[in-house]
Coordinates of C-alpha atoms and ligand atoms in Angstrom, one line a residue:
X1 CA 0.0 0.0 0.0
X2 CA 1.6 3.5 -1.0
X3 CA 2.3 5.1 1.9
X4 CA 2.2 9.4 2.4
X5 CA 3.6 11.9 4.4
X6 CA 0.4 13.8 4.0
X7 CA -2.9 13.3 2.2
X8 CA -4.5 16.8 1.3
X9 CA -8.0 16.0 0.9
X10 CA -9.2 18.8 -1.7
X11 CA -7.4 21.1 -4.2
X12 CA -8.5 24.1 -3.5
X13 CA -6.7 27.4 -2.1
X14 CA -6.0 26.3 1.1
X15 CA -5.1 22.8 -0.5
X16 CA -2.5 24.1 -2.9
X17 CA -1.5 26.7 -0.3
X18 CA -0.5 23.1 2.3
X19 CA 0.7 20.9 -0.6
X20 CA 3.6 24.5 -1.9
X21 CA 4.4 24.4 2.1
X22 CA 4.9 20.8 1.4
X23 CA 6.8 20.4 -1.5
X24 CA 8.9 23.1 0.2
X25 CA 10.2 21.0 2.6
X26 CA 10.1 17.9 0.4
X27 CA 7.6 15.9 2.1
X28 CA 5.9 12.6 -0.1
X29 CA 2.0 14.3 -0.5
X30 CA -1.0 13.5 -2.2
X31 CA -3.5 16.0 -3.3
X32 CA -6.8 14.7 -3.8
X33 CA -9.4 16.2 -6.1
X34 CA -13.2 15.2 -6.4
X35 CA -14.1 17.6 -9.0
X36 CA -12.8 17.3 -12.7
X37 CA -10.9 20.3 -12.3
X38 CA -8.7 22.0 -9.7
X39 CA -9.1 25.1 -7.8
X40 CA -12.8 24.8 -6.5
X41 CA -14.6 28.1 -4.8
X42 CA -10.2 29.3 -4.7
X43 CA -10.8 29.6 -8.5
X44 CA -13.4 32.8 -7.9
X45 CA -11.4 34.5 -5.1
X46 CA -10.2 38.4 -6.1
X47 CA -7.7 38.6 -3.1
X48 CA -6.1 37.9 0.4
X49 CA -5.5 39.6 3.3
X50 CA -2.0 40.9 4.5
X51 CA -1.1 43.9 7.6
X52 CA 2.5 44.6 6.1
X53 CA 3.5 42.8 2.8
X54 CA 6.1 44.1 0.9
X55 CA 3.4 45.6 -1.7
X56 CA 1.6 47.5 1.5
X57 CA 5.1 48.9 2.2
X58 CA 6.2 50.0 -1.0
X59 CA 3.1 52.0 -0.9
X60 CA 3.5 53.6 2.5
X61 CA 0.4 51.8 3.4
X62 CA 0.8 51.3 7.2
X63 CA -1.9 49.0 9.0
X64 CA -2.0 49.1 12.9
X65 CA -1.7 45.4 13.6
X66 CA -3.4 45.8 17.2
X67 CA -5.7 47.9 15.9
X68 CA -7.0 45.1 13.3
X69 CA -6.6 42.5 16.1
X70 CA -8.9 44.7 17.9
X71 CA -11.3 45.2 14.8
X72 CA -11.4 41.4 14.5
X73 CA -12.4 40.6 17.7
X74 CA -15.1 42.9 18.2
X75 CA -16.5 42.0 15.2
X76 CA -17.1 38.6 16.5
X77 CA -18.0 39.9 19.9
X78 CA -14.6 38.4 21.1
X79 CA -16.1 34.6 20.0
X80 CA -13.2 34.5 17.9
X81 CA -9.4 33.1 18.6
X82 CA -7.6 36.1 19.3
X83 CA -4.0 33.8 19.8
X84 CA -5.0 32.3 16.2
X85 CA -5.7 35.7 14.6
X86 CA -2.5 37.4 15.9
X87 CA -0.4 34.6 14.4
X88 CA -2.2 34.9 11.4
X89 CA -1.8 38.4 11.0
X90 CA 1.7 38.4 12.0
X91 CA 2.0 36.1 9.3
X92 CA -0.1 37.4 6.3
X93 CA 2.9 39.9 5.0
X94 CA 5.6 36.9 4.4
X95 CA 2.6 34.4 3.0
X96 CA 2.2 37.4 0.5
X97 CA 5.8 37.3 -0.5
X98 CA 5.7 33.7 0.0
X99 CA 3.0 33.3 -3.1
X100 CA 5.2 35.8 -5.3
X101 CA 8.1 33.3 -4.8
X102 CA 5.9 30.6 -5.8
X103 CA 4.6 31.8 -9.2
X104 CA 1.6 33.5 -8.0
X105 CA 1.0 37.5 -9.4
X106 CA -0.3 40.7 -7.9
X107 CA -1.8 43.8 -9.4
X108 CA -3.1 45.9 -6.5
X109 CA -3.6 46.0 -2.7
X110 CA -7.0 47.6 -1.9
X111 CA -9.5 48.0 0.6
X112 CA -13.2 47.7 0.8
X113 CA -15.4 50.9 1.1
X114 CA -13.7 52.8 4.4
X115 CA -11.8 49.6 5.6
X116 CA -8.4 49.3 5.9
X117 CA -6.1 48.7 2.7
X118 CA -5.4 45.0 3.3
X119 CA -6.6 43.4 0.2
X120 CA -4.3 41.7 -2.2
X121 CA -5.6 41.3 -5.5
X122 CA -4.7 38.5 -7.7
X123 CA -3.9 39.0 -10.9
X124 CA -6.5 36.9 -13.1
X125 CA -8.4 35.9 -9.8
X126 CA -7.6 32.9 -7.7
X127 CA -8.1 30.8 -10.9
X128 CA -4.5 32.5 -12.2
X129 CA -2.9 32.3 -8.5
X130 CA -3.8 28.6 -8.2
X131 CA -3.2 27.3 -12.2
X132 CA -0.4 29.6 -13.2
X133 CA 1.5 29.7 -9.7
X134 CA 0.6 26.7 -6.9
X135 CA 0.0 24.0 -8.6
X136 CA 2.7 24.1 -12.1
X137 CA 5.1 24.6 -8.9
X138 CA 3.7 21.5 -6.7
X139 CA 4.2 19.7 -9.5
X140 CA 7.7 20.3 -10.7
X141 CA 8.5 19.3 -7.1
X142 CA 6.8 15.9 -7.0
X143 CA 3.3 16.5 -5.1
X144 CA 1.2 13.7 -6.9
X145 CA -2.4 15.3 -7.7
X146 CA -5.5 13.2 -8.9
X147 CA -8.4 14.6 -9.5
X148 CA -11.7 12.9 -10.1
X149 CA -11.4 10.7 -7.3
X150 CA -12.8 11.5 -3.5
X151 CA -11.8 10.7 -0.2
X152 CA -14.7 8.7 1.4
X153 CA -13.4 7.3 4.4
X154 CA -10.5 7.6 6.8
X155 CA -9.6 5.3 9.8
X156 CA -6.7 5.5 12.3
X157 CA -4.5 2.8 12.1
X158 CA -3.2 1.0 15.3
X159 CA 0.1 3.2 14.8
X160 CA -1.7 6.4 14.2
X161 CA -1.1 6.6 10.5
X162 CA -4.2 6.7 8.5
X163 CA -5.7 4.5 6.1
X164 CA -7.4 6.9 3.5
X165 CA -10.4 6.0 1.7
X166 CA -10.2 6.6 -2.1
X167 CA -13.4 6.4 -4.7
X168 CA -13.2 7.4 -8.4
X169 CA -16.0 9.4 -8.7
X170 CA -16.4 7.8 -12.5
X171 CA -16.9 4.1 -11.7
X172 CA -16.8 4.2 -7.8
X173 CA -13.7 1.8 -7.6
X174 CA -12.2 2.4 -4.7
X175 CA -8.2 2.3 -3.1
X176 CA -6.8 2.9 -0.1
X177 CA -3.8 4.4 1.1
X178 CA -1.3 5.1 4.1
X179 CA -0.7 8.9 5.5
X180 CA 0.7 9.9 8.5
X181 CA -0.8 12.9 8.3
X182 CA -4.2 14.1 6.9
X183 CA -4.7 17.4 5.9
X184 CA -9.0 18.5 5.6
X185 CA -9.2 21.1 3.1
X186 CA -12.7 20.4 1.7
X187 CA -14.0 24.3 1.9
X188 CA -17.2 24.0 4.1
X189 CA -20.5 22.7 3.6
X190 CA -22.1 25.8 2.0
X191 CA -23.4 22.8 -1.0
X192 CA -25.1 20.5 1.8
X193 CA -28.8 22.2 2.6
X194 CA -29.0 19.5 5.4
X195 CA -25.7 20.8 7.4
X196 CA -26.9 24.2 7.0
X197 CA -30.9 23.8 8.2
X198 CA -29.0 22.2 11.1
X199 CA -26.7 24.6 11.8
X200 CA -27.3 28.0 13.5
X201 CA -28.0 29.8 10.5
X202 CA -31.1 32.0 10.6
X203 CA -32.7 31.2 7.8
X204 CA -30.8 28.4 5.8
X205 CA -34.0 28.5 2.9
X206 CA -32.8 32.1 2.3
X207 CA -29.1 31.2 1.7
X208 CA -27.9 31.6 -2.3
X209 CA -24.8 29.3 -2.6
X210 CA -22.5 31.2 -5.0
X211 CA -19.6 28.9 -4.6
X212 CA -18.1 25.9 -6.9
X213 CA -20.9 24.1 -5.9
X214 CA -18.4 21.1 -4.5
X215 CA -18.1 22.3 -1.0
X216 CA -20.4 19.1 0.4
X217 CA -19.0 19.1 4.4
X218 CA -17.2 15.7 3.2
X219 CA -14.0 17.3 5.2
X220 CA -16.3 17.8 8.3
X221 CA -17.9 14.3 8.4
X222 CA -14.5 12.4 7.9
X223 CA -13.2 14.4 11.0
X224 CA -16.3 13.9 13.1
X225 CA -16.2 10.6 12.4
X226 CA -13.0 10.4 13.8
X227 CA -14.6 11.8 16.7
X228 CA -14.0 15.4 16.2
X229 CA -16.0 18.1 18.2
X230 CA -19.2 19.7 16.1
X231 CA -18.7 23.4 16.5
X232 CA -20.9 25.8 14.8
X233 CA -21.0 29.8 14.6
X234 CA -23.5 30.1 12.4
X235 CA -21.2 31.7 9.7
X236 CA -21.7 32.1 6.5
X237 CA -19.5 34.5 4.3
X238 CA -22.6 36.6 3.0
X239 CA -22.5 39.4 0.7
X240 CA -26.3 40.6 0.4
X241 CA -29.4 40.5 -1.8
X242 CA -29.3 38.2 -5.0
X243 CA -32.3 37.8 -7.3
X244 CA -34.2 34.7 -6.2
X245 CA -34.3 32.6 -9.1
X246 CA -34.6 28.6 -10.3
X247 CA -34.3 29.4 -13.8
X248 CA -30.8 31.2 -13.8
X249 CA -28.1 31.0 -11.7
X250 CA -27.9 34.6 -9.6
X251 CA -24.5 35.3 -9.8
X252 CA -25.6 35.7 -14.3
X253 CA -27.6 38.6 -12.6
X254 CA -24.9 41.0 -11.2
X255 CA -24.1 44.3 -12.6
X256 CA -27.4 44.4 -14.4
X257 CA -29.5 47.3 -13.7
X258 CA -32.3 45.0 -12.2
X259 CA -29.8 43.8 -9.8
X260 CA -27.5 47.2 -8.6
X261 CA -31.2 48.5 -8.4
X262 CA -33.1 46.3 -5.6
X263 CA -29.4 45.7 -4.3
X264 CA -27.1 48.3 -4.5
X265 CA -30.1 51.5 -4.3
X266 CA -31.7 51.8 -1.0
X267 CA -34.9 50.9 -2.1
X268 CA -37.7 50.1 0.4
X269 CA -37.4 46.1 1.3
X270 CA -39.5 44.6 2.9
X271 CA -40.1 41.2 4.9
X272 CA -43.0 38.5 4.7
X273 CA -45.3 40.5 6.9
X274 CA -44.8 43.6 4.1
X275 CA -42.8 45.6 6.8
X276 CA -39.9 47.2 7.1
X277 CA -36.7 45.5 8.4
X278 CA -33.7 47.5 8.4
X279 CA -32.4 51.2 7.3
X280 CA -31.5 50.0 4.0
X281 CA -29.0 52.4 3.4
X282 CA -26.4 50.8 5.9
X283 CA -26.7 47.6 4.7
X284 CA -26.1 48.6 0.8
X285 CA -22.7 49.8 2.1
X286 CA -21.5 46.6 3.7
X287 CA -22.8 43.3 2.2
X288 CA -21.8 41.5 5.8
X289 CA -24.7 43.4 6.8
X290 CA -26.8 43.8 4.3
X291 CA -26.7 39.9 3.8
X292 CA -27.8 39.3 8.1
X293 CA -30.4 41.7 8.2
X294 CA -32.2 39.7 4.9
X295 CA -31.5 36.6 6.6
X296 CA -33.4 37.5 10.0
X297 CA -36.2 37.0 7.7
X298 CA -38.6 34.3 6.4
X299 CA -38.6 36.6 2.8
X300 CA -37.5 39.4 1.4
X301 CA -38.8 42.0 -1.1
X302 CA -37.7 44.9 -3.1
X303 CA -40.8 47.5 -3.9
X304 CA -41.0 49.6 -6.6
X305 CA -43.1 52.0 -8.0
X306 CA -43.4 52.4 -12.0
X307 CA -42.7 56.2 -11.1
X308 CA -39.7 54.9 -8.9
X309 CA -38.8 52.4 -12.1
X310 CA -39.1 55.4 -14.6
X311 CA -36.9 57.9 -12.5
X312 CA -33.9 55.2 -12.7
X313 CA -34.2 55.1 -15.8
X314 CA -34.4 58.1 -17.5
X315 CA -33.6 60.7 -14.9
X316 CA -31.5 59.5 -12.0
X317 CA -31.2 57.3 -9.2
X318 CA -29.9 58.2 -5.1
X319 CA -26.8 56.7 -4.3
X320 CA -24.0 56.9 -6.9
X321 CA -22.6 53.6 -8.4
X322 CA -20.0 55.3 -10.3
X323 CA -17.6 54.0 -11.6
X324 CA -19.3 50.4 -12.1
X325 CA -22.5 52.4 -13.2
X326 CA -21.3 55.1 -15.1
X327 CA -24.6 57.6 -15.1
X328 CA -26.7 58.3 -11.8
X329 CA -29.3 56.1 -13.8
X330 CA -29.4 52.8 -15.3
X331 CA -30.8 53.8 -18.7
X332 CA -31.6 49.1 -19.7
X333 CA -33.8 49.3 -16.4
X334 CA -37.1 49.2 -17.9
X335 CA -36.0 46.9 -20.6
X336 CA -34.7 44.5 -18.3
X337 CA -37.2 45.0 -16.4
X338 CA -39.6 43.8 -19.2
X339 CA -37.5 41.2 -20.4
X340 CA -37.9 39.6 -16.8
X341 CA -41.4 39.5 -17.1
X342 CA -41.7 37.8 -20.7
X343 CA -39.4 35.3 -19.8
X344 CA -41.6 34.5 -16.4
X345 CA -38.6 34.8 -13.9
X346 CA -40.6 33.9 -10.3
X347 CA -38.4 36.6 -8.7
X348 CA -40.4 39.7 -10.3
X349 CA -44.2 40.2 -8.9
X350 CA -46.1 43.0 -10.9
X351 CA -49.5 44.4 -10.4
X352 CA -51.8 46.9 -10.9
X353 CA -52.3 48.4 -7.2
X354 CA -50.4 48.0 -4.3
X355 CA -53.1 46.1 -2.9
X356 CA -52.8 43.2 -5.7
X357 CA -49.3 43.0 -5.2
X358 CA -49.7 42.5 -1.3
X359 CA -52.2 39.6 -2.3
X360 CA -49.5 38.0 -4.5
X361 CA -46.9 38.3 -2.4
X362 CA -49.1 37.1 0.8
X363 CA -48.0 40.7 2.4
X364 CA -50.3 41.0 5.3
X365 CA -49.2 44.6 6.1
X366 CA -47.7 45.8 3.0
X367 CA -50.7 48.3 1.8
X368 CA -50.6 50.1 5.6
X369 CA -47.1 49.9 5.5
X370 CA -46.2 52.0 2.4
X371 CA -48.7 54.1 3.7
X372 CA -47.2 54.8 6.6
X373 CA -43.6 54.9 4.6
X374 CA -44.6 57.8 2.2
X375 CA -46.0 60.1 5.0
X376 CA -42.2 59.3 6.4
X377 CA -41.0 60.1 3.1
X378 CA -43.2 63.6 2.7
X379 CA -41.7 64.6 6.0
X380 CA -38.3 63.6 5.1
X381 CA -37.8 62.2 8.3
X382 CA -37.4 57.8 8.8
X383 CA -39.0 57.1 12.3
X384 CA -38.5 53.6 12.2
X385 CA -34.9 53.1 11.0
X386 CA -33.4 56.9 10.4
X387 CA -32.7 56.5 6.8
X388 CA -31.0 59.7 5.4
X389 CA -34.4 61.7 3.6
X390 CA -32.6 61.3 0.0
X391 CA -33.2 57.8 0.4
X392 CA -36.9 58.0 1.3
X393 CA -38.6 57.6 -2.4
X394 CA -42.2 57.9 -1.9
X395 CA -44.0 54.6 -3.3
X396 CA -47.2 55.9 -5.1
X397 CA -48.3 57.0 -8.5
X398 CA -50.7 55.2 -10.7
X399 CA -49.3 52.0 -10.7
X400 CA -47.9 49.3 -11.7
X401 CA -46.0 48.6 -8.7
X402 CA -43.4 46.1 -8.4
X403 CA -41.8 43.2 -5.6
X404 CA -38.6 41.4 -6.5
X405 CA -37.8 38.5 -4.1
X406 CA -34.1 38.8 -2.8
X407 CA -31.9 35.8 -1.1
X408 CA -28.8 36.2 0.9
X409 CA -25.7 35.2 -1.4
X410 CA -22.8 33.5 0.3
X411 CA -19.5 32.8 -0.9
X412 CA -18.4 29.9 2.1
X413 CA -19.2 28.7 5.5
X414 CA -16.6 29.0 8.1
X415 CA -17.2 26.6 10.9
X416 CA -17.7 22.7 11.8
X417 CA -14.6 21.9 13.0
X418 CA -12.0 23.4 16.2
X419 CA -8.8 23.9 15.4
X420 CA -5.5 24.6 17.6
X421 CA -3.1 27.3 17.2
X422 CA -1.8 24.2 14.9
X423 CA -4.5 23.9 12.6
X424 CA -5.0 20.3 14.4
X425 CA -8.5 18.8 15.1
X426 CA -9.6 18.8 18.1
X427 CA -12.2 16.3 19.6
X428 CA -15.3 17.0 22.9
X429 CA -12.2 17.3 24.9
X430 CA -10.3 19.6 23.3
X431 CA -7.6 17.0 22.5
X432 CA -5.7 17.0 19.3
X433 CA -6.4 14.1 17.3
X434 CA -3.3 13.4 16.2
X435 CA -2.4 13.8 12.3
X436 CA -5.3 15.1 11.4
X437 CA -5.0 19.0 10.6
X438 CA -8.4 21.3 9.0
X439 CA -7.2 24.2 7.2
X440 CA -9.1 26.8 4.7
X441 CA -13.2 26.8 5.1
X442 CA -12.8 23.1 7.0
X443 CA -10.8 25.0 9.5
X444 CA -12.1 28.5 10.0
X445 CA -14.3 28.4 13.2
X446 CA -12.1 30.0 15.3
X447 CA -11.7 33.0 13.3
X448 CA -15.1 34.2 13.4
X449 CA -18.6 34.9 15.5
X450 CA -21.9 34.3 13.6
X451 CA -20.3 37.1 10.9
X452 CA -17.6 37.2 8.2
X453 CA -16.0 40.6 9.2
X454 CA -16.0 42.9 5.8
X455 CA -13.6 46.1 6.8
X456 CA -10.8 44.0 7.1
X457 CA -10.8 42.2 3.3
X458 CA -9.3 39.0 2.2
X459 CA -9.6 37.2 5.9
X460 CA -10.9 34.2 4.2
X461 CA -8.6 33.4 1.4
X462 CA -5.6 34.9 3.4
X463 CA -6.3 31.9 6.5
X464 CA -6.8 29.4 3.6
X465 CA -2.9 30.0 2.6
X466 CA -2.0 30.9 6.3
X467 CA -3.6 27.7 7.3
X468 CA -2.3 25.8 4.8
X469 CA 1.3 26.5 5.7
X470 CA 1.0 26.4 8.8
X471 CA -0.9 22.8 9.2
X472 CA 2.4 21.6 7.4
X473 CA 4.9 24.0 9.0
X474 CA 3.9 22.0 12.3
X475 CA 4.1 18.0 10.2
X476 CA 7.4 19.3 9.2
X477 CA 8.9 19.7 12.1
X478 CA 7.2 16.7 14.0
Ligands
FAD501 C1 -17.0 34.8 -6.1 C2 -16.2 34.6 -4.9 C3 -15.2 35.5 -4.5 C4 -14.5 35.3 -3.4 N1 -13.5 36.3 -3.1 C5 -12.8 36.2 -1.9 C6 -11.8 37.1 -1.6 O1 -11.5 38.0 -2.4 N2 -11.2 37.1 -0.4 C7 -11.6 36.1 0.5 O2 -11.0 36.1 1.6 N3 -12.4 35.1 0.2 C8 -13.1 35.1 -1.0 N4 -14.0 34.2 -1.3 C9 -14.1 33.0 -0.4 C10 -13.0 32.0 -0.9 O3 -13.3 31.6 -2.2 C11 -13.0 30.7 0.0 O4 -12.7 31.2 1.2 C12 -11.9 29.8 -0.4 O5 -12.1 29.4 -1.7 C13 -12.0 28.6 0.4 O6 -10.9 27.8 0.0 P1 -10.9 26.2 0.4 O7 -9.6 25.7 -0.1 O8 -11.2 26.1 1.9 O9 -12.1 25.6 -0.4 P2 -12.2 25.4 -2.0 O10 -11.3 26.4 -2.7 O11 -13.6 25.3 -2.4 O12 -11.5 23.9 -2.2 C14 -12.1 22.8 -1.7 C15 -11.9 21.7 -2.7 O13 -12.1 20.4 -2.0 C16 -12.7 19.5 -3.0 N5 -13.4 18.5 -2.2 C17 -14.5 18.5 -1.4 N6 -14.7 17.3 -0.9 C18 -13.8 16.5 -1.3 C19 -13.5 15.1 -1.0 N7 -14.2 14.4 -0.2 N8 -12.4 14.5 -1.7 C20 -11.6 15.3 -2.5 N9 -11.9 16.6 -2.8 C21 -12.9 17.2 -2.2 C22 -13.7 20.4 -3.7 O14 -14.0 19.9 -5.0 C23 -12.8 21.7 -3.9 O15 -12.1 21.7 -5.1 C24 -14.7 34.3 -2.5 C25 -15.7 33.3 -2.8 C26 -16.4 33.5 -4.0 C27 -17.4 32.4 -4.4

């Protein structure tokens, strides 16, 4: 039976971050692939997450590395792993430099909205970092990769090695091999609706995977099998309102005017009971937000006025978008708009009074509501939530009037498993389980509370290389 050093199970970021750290110090891996292709949800990502790279400093930009620490943990409410994130963080600058010496490019460090410049931008995406840098390197040093083929079981030897579970996913044949060390990098369960109804998520129903689609939990289930502690924060990485729709994936939808208007616009939303939720104007600013306050709810909707519809499209709309919209208006509303409703999408309601609209959409208090929203909106003053009077469209006018159904996107999950400060498993004791390491979205509990924190960007995909390395750092020197 071939034996390994490590098994990585999944070829994702974190994945090809552990099998670089691995060639690096010439261990025998094994990187193990389900899908077809390599990369999974790591394919999409636009950056990662560094205090004091050599980029930030060649551009002056200095980050307060107590003050992010700080940031970080009162984001969670202090549920996350302070000792964890300062390592990480202490880290991030040399894992920067660390890709550039293994074949991956940058092309900018940014920030998000007011948050602190930490974002390092992959050239071509994560699909460039991981197929032109990580894995043409892993492979010129030896890593053997095989995709296609899953890892469906994993037992503990009497000596503590592992025997490892292969299936081709074509035929199901199935092989086993020896590791002394396994490596979990299966990105999460955001693709398994059963983890996530039983997981504290709000309102898993509401949840828009926008992911590869391969992140199944499989990396959670081998470890708990192995005894491994169930811990749960309820996070999902969520970035806001998406179009709710079966007959087209959601992420086709962004950038269109019907989108950046029910998501990006502060439009009136409104839950299942036709009320009010949330100032809508915080949330369009930070999708972290935007993408909790939706999922507090059973359902969401976006109404409009034709008056409201007409504006944005020929005269002008509130909040800039510039520059992804370049005019204050999105002159293909209407049309889209139109289009929608020929080709039947189940997201866009339409009637002729507001009162129609709250039958269709089973809005109790919707008719009283925008009622009570346009005398707000005449007095240019938001007694329920304190949205800036700019914001406050009135919703009247002749009619038709408009509901667009919204979902909560989300990019990953980032809990299941605990982790030590060495990216091992631990079990309901809090013992390691020895050899058996989670890194990436398998491994990412400790960094968070029920909320992916947005002002600090590239957390995610920075802990999938930081976690990567440093599950191996610590096989290495075993
Ligand atoms: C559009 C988009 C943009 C994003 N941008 C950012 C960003 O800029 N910054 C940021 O911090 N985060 C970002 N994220 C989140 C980021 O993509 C994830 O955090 C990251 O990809 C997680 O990496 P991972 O290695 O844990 O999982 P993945 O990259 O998904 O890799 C897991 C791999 O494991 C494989 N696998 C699963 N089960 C098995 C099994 N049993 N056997 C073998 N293989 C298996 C899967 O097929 C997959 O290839 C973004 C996500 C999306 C969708």
């Amino acid at each position: 039976m071939e034996e390994y050093d490590v098994v990585i199970v999944g070829a994702g970021l974190a994945g090809f971050a552990a099998a670089g750290e691995a060639a690096d110090n010439n261990l025998k891996t094994l990187l193990v692939e389900k899908g077809k292709t390599t990369g999974g949800t790591g394919n999409y990502v636009e950056g990662v997450f560094a205090a004091d790279s050599e980029i930030q400093q060649k551009e002056n930009a200095v980050i307060d590395k107590d003050k992010l620490l700080n940031e970080e943990l009162t984001y969670s409410h202090y549920r996350a792993d302070g000792k964890m994130w300062q390592k990480y963080i202490d880290q991030a600058g040399k894992n920067v430099s660390w890709l550039e010496n293994h074949g991956v490019k940058f092309w900018l460090v940014s920030g998000l909205g007011t948050g602190a410049k930490t974002w390092h931008l992959f050239k071509g995406k994560g699909h460039d970092a991981i197929h032109n840098g990580l894995e043409p390197y892993v492979k010129s040093k030896g890593v053997e990769i095989v995709t296609l083929t899953r890892v469906t079981d994993l037992k503990q030897n009497a000596d503590k090695t592992y025997a490892v579970t292969l299936t081709k996913v074509d035929d199901k044949s199935t092989s086993v091999v020896t590791a002394k060390n396994v490596v979990l990098a299966t990105g999460g369960y955001l693709n398994d609706q059963k983890l996530l109804e039983n997981t504290p998520h709000q309102n898993p129903n509401n949840i828009i995977p926008v992911n590869s689609g391969k992140n199944t939990g499989d990396g959670l289930h081998l470890a708990w099998n192995l005894g491994a502690k169930q811990y749960f924060t309820g996070m999902a990485m969520m970035f806001g309102g998406q179009l709710k729709s079966k007959k087209i994936p959601s992420f086709k939808l962004w950038g269109t005017a019907i989108w950046s208007s029910v998501c990006d616009q502060p439009q009136m939303w409104v839950n299942e009971l036709g009320e009010r939720f949330v100032d809508e104007s915080a949330c369009v600013v930070n999708w972290a937000n935007e993408g909790n306050a939706m999922n507090r709810q059973d359902r969401v909707f976006c109404i409009f006025s034709q008056k409201i519809l007409d504006d944005f499209t020929d005269k002008s709309f509130p909040r800039s978008m510039k520059p992804f919209v370049p005019e204050d208006r999105y002159p293909s509303l209407r049309d889209d708009i139109e289009k929608a409703e020929k080709e039947g999408h189940e997201y866009l309601h339409k009637a002729a009074s507001l009162a129609e609209l709250a039958a269709e959409i089973e809005t109790p208090n919707l008719v009283e509501y925008v009622k009570h929203y346009n005398e707000m909106a005449a007095k240019g003053e938001d007694s329920d939530f304190h949205k800036p009077a700019k914001y406050m469209l009135p919703v009247d006018g002749n009619g038709p009037f408009y509901a667009l159904e919204l979902g909560v996107g989300a990019y990953t999950t980032g809990d299941g498993l605990r982790v030590n400060i060495k990216n091992e498993v631990l079990d309901t004791k809090g013992r390691p389980i020895q050899g058996l390491y989670a890194i990436g979205g398998d491994g990412s509990a400790v960094l968070y509370g029920d909320t992916y924190g947005v002002n600090v960007p590239g957390t995610h995909a920075g802990y999938c290389v930081f976690s990567g390395r440093n599950a191996i750092e610590n096989i290495a020197r075993k």
